[in-house]
Short mmCIF file of C-alpha atoms in Angstrom, two decimals:
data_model
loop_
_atom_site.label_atom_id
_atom_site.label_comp_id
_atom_site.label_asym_id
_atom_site.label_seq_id
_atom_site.Cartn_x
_atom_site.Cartn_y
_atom_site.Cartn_z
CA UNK U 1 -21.04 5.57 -202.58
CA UNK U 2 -24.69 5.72 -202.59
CA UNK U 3 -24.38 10.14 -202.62
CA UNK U 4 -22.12 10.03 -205.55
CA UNK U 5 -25.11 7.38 -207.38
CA UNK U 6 -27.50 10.25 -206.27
CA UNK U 7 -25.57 12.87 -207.10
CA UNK U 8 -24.98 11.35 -210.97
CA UNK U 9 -28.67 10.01 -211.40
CA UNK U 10 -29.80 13.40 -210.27
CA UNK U 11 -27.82 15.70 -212.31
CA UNK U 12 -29.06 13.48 -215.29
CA UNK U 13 -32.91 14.28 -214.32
CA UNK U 14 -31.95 17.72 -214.41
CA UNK U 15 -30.73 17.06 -217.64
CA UNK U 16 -33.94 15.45 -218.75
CA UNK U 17 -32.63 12.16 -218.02
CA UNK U 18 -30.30 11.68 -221.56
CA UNK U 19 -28.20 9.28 -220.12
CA UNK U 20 -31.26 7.58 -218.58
CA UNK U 21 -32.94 7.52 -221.78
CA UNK U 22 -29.71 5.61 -223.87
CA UNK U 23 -29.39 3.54 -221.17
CA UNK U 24 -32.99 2.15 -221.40
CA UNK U 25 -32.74 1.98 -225.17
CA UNK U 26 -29.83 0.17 -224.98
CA UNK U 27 -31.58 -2.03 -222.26
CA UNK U 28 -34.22 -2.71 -224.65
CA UNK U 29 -32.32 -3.49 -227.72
CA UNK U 30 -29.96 -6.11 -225.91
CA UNK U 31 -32.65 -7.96 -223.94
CA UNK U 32 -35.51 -7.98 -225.98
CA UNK U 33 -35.75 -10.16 -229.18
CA UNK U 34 -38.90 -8.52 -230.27
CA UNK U 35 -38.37 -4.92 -230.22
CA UNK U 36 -34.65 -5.30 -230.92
CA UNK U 37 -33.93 -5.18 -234.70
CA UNK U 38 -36.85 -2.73 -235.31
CA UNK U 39 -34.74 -0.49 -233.49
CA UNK U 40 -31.39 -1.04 -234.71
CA UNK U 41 -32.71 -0.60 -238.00
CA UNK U 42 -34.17 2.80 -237.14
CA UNK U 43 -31.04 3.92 -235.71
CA UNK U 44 -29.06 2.46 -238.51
CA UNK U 45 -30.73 4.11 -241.00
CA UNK U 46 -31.09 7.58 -239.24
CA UNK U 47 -27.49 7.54 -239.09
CA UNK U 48 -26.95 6.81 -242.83
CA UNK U 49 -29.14 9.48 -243.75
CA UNK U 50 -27.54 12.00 -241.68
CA UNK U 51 -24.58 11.66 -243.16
CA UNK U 52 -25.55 11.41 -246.73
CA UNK U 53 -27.15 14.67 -246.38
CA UNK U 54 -24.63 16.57 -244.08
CA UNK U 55 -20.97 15.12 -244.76
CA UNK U 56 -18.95 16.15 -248.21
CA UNK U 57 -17.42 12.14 -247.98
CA UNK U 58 -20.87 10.20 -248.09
CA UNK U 59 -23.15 12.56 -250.18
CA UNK U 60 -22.24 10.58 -253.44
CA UNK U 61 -24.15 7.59 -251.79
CA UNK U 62 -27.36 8.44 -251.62
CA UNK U 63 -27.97 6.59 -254.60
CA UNK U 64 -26.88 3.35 -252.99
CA UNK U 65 -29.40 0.71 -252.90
CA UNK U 66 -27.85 -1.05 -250.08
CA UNK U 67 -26.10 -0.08 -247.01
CA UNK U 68 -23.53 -3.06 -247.86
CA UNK U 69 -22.34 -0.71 -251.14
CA UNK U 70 -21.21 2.00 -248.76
CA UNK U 71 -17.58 1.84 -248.93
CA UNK U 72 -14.85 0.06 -246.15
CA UNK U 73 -13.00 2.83 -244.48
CA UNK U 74 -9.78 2.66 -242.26
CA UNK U 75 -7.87 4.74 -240.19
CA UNK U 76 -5.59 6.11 -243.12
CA UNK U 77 -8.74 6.98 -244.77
CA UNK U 78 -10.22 8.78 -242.16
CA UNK U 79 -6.61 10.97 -241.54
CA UNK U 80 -6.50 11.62 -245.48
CA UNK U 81 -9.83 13.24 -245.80
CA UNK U 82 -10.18 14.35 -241.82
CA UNK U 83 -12.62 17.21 -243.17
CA UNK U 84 -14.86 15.54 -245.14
CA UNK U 85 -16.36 13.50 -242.40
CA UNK U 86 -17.30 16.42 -240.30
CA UNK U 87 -21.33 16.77 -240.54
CA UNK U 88 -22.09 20.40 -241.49
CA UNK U 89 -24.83 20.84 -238.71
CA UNK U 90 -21.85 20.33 -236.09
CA UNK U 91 -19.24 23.30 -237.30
CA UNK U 92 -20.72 25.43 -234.61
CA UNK U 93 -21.43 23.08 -231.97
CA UNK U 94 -19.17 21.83 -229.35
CA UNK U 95 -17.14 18.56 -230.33
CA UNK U 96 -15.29 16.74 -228.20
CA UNK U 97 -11.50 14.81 -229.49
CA UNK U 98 -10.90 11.73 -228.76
CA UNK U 99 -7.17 10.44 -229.86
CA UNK U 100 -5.38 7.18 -229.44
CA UNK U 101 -1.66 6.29 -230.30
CA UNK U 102 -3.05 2.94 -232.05
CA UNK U 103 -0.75 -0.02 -231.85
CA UNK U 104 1.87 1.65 -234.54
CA UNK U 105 2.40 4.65 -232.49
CA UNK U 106 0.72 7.30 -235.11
CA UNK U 107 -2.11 9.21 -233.30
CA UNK U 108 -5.52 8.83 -234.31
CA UNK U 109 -8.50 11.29 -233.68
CA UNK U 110 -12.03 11.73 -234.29
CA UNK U 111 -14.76 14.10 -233.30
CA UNK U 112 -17.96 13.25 -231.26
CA UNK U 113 -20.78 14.82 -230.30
CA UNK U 114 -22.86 15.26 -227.31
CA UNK U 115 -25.25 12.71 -228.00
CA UNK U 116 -22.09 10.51 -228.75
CA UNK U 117 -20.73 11.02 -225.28
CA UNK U 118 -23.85 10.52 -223.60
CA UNK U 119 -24.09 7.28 -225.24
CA UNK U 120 -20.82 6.03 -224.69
CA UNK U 121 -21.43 7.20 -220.89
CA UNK U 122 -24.80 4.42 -221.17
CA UNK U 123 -22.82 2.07 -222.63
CA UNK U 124 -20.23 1.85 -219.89
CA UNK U 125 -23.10 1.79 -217.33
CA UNK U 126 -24.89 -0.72 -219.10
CA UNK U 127 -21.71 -3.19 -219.78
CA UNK U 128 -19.87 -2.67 -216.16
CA UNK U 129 -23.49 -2.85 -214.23
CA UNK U 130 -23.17 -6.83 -216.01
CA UNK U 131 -20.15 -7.43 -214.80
CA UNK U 132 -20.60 -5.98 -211.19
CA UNK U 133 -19.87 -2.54 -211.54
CA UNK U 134 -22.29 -0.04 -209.91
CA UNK U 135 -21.94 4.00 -210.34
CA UNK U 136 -20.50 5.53 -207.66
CA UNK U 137 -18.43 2.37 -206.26
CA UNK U 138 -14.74 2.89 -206.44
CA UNK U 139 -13.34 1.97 -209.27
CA UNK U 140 -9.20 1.62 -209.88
CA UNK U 141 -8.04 2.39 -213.60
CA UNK U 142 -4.97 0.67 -214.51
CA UNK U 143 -3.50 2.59 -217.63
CA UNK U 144 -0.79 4.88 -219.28
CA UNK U 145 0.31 8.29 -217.85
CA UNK U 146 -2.33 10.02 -219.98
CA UNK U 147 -5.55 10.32 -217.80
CA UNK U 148 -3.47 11.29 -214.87
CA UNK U 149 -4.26 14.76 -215.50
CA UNK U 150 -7.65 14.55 -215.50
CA UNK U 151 -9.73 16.72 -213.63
CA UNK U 152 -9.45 15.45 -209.46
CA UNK U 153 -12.70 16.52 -208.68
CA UNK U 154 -14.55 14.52 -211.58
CA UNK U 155 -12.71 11.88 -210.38
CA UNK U 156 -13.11 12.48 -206.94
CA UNK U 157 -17.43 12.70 -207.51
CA UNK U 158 -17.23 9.67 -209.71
CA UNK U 159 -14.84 7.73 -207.38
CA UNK U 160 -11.99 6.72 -210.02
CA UNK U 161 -8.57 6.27 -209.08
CA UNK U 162 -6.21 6.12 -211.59
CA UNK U 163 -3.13 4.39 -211.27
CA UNK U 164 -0.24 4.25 -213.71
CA UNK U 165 0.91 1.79 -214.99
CA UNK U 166 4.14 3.32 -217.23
CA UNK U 167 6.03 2.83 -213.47
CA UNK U 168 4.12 -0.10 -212.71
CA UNK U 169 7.05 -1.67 -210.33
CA UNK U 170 7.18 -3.91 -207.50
CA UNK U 171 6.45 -0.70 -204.98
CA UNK U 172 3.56 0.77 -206.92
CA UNK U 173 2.29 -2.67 -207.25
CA UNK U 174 2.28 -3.03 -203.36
CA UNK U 175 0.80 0.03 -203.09
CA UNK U 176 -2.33 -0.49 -204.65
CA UNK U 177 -2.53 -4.04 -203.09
CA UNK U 178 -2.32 -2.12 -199.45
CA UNK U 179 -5.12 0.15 -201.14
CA UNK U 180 -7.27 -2.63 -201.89
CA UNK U 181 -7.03 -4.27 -198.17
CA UNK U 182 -8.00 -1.27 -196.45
CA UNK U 183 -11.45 -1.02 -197.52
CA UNK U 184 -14.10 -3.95 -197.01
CA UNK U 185 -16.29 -1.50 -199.33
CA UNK U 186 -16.71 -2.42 -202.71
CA UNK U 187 -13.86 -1.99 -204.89
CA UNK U 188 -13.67 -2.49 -209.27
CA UNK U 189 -10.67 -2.94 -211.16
CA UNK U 190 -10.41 -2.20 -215.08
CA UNK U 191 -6.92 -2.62 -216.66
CA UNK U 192 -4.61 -3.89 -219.15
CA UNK U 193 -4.22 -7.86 -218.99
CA UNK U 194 -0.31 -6.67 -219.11
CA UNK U 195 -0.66 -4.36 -215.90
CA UNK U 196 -2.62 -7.80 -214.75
CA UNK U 197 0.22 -9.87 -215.12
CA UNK U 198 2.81 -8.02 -213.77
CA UNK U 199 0.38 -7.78 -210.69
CA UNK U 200 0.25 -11.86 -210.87
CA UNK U 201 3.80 -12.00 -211.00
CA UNK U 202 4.41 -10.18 -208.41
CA UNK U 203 2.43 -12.00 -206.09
CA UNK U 204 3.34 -15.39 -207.33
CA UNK U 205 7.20 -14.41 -206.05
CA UNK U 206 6.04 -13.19 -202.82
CA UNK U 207 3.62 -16.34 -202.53
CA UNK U 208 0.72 -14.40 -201.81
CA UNK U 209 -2.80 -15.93 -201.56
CA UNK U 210 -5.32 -13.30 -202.05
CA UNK U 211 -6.50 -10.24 -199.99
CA UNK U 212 -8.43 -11.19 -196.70
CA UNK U 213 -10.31 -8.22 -196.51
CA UNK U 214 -10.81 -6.21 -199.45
CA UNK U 215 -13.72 -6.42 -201.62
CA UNK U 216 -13.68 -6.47 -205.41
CA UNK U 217 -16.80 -6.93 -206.95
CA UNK U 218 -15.61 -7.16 -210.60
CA UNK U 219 -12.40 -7.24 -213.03
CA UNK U 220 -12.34 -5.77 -216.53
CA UNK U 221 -9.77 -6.53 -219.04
CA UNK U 222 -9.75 -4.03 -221.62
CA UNK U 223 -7.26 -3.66 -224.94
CA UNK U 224 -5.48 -6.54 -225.06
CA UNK U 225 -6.12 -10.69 -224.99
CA UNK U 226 -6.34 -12.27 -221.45
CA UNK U 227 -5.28 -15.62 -221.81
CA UNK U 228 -7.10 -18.08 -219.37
CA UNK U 229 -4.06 -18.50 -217.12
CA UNK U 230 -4.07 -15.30 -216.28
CA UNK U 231 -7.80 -14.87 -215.84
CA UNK U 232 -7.73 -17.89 -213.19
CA UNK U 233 -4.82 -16.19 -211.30
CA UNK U 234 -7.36 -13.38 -211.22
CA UNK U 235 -9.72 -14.58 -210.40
CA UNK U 236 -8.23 -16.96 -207.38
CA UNK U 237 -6.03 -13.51 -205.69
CA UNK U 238 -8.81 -11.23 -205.83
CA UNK U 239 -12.07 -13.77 -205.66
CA UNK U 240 -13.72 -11.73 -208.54
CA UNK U 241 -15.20 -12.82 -211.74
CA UNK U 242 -12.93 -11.62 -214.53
CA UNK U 243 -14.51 -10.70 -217.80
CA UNK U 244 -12.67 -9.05 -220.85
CA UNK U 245 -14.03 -6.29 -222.62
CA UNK U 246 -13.62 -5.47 -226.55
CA UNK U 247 -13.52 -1.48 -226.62
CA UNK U 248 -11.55 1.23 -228.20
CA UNK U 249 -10.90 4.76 -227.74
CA UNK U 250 -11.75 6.03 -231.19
CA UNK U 251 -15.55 4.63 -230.47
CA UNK U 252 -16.24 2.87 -226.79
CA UNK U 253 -17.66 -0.55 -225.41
CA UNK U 254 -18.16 -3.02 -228.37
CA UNK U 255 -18.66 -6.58 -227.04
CA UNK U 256 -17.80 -8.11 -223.35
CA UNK U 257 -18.00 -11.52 -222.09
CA UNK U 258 -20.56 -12.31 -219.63
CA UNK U 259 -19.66 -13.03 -215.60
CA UNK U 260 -21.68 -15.80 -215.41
CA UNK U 261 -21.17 -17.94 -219.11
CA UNK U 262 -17.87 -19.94 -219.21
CA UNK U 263 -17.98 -20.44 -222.82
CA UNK U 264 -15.91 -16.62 -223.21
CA UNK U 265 -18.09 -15.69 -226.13
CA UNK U 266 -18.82 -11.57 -226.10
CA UNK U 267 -21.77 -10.33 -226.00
CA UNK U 268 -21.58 -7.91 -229.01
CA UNK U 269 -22.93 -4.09 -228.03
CA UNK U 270 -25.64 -4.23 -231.18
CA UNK U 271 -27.62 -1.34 -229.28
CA UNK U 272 -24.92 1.35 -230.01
CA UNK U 273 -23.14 -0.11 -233.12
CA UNK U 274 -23.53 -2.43 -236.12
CA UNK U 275 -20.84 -5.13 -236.40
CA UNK U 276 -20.11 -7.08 -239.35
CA UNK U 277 -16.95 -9.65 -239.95
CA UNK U 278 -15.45 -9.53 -243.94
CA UNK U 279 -13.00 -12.08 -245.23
CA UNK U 280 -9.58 -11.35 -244.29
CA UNK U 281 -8.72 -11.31 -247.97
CA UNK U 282 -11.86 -9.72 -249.48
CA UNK U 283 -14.99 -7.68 -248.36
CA UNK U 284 -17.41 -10.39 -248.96
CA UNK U 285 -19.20 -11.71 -245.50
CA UNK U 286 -17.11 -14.00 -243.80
CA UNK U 287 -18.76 -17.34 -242.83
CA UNK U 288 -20.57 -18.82 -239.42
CA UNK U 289 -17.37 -18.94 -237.17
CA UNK U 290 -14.62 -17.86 -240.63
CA UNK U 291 -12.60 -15.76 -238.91
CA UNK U 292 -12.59 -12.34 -240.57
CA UNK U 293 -12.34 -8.42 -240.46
CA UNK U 294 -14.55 -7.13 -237.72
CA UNK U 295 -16.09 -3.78 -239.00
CA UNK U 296 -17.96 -1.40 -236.91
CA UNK U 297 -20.54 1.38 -237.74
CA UNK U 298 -21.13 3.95 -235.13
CA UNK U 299 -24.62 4.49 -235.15
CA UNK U 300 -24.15 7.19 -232.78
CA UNK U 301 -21.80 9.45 -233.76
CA UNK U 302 -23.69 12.12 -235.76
CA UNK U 303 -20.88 14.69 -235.23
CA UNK U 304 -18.37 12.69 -237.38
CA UNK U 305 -20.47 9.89 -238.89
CA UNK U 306 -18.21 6.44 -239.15
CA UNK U 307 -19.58 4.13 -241.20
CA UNK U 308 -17.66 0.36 -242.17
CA UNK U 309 -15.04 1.27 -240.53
CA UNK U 310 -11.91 -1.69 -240.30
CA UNK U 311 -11.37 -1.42 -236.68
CA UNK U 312 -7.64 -3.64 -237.86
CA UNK U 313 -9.64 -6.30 -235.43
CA UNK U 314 -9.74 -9.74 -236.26
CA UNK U 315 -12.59 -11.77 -234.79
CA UNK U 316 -15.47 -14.18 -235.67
CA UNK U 317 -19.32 -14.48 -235.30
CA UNK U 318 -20.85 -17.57 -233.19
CA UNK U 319 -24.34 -19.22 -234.44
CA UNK U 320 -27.37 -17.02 -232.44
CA UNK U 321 -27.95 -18.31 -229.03
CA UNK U 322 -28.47 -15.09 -226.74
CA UNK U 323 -32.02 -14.88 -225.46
CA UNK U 324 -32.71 -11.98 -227.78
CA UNK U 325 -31.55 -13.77 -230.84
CA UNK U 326 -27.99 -11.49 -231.06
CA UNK U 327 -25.04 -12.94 -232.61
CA UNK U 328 -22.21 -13.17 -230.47
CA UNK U 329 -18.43 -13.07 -231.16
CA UNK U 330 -17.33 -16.62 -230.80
CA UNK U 331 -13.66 -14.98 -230.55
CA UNK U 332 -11.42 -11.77 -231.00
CA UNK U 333 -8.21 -12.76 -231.93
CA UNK U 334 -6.62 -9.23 -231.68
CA UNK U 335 -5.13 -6.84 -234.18
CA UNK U 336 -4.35 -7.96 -238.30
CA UNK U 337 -0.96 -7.50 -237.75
CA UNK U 338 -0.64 -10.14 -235.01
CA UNK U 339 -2.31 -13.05 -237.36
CA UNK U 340 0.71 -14.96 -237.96
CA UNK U 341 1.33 -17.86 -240.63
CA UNK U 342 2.83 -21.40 -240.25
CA UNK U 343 5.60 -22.15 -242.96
CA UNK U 344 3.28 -23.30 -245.45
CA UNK U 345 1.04 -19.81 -245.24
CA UNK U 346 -1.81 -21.32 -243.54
CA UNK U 347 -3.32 -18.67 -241.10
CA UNK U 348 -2.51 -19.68 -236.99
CA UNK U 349 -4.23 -17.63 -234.33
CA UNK U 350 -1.80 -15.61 -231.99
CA UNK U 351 -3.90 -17.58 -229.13
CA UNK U 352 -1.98 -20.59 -229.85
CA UNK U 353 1.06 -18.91 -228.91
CA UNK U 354 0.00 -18.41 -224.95
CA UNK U 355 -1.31 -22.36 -225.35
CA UNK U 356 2.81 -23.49 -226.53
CA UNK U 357 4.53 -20.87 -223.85
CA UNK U 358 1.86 -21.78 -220.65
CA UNK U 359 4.24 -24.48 -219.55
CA UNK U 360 6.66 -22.87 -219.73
CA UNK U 361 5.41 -19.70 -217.75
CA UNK U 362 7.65 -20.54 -214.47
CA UNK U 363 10.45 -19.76 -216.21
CA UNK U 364 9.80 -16.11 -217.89
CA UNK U 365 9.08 -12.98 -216.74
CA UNK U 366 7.87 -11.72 -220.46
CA UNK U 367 8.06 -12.95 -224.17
CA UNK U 368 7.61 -12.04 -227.33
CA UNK U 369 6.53 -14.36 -230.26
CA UNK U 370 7.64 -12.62 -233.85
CA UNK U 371 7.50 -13.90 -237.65
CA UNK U 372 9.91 -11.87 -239.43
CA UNK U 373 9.45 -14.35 -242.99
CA UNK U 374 7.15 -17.20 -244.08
CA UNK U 375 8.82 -19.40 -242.28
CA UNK U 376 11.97 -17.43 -240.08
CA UNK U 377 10.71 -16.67 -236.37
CA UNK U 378 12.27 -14.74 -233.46
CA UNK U 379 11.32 -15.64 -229.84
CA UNK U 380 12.88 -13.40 -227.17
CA UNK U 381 12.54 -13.85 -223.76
CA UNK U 382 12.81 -12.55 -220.57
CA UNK U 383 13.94 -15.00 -218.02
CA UNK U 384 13.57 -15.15 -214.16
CA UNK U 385 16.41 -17.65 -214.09
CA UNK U 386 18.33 -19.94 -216.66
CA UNK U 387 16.44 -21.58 -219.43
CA UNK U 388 17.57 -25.04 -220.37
CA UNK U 389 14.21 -25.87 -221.91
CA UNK U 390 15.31 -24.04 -224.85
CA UNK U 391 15.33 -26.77 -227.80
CA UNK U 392 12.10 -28.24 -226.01
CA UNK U 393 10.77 -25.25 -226.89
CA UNK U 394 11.13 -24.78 -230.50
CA UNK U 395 10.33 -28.53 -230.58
CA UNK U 396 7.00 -27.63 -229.48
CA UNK U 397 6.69 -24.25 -231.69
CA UNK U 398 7.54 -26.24 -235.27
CA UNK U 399 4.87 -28.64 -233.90
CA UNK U 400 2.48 -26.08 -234.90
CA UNK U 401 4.19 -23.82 -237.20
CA UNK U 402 6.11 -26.76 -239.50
CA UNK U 403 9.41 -28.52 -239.30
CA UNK U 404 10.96 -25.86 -241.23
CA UNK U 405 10.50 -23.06 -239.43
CA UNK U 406 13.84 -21.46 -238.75
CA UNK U 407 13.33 -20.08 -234.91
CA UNK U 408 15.76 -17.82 -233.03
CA UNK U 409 15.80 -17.78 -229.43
CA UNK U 410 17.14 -14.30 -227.80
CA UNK U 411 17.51 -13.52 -224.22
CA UNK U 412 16.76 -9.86 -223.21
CA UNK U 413 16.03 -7.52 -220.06
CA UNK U 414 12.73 -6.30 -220.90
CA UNK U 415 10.00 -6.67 -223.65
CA UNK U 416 9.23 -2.78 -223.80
CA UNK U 417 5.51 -1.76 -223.78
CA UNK U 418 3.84 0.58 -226.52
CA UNK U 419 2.86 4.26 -225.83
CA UNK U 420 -0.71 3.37 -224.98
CA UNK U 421 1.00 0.92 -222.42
CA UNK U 422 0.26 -2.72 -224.10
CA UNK U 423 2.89 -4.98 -224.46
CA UNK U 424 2.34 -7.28 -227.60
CA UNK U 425 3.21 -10.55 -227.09
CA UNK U 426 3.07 -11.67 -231.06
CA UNK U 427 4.23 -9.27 -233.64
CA UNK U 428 3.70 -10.21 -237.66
CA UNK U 429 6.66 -8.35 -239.50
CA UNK U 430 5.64 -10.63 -242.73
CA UNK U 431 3.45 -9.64 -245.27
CA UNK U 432 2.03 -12.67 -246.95
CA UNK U 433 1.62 -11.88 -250.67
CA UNK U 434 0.16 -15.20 -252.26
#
């Protein structure tokens, strides 16, 4: 483990230390209050200037008096004028793609840069080193079939082990825990909390404990909401801190709780991105703890310059109270689609849904919480035996969502997961137009 640290470290000297260099800038920026915004602000506006000068779709706002008139920009957005974000000064230089199915199933690309990828590489150093990650360790990627053809000896030289997780079963599950015991040395897991909690099942039906001899030194939850149940299961099979991490493909690392706070705020990655939250129902600054749109600038994406971009995220800011004075997300609630509404069309966070269904976790392998009307709701759910809690149930749901919520309960074999390999849990088919 300690070569393939060498090995990494020294084929960044040779490359004058790049990655070294982000990584101490983004050291800097997160953990020290007085340097901090004076060089946020530099980046910020080095970015802004770049692409006012070199990208057809910004260089109408040079004008702009204030970096809060540039204009909110989305996915569609992006796909209908693909072009016109492409900086000039990188037609002739190498870009790199980076695609994701997104949550509706219609791909989504982008172009970045080198200096974007040798950020995003800092980032992931920076951000895993915090929650007990070191380079070179092995490392076990629980995900879709799509990195499995990655190059072996990359993955080889940076230890990484993928495992997939579209035939995630009882066997391959087994696997991977025999994996896990046969090494004392230490071992990382990052995953999907839904590959997590078919691991958690698993081992709750064979009454397992936790390994006696393998050693993981941390557990990232990436893409989707880990409910605290799941966490603590974690957490007591595995004796690892868990920590979840808000990222996405299109960009990298944005926020990630801390190992050692309990109050599961994130820790927002200000170094490498500006994040701002906007009313849900207007692009005004959403208040203290409101939750709101979360929008993200990449400040380092000079290749294909992103600026307010609506990430579809819903989260909210908590009052300053990291040493360097940094705002941190108080929550992220998940995607704008999965906000659902009680019967009278006041907003209820998707969270609440794990809180109604926890007691009743013996009982399911998988459910699926959907709102099909303002106030007509569809539960389906996957039992491990007969459910005669049913009417106890929707007792508990109109407790929340209003006495006249209309809520049908289906029984099916399997909740199927998306492309990327997430299985949503809530699903918003109503558009609320008042």
């Amino acid at each position: 483990m300690n070569i393939r640290k060498n090995i990494f470290w020294l084929t960044d000297f040779i490359n004058r230390g790049q990655i070294k260099n982000h990584l101490n800038d983004i050291t800097e920026i997160q953990e020290n209050e007085n340097t901090s915004q004076q060089i946020r602000d530099k980046h910020l506006n080095g970015l802004v200037k770049h692409a006012i000068a070199t990208t057809p779709f910004y260089k109408g706002y040079g004008n702009f008096k204030s970096f809060h008139e540039f204009p909110i920009i989305d996915k569609n957005i992006i796909r209908n004028n693909f072009d016109c974000f492409t900086s000039k000064s990188y037609l002739n230089k190498p870009k790199f793609t980076v695609s994701t199915s997104g949550s509706t199933g219609v791909p989504f690309r982008l172009y970045q840069g080198k200096i974007k990828k040798q950020r995003k590489t800092a980032d992931l150093i920076y951000f895993s080193k915090k929650a007990g990650y070191t380079v070179g360790h092995k490392l076990y990627y629980l995900e879709s079939w799509r990195h499995l053809g990655n190059n072996l000896l990359k993955s080889f030289i940076k230890n990484l082990h993928y495992v997939d997780i579209t035939r995630f079963n009882r066997i391959e599950i087994q696997k991977l825990i025999n994996k896990l015991e046969r090494t004392t040395k230490p071992q990382n897991i990052v995953g999907l909390p839904s590959a997590f909690e078919e691991m958690c099942n698993y081992l709750d039906e064979i009454n397992y404990y936790k390994p006696k001899t393998c050693r993981i030194t941390s557990i990232i939850s990436v893409s989707e909401f880990l409910d605290e149940d799941l966490k603590k299961k974690l957490e007591r099979y595995f004796d690892s801190k868990v920590v979840s991490r808000y990222s996405n493909e299109e960009m990298g690392v944005l926020a990630q709780q801390n190992r050692f706070n309990e109050d599961e705020t994130f820790e927002v990655n200000w170094a490498s991105y500006h994040v701002e939250i906007l009313k849900i129902g207007s692009d005004e600054p959403a208040d203290q703890g409101e939750l709101g749109r979360i929008i993200i600038t990449d400040l380092f994406n000079y290749c294909m310059p992103i600026i307010r971009y609506d990430t579809g995220d819903i989260g909210a800011f908590e009052e300053k109270s990291t040493s360097s004075g940094l705002l941190k997300l108080k929550t992220i609630e998940g995607r704008k689609m999965d906000i659902l509404y009680d019967t009278e069309g006041n907003l209820i966070s998707p969270h609440l849904i794990n809180t109604i269904f926890y007691k009743y976790g013996k009982h399911f392998k998988q459910f699926q919480f959907i709102q099909n009307a303002k106030n007509q709701y569809t539960v389906k759910l996957n039992t491990k035996t007969p459910f005669f809690e049913e009417n106890k149930l929707i007792r508990d749901i109109k407790i929340d969502f209003g006495d006249d919520a209309i809520i049908n309960v289906i029984y099916v074999d399997e909740i199927p997961t998306l492309a990327s390999g997430k299985r949503r849990k809530v699903v918003n088919n109503y558009i609320k137009t008042d």
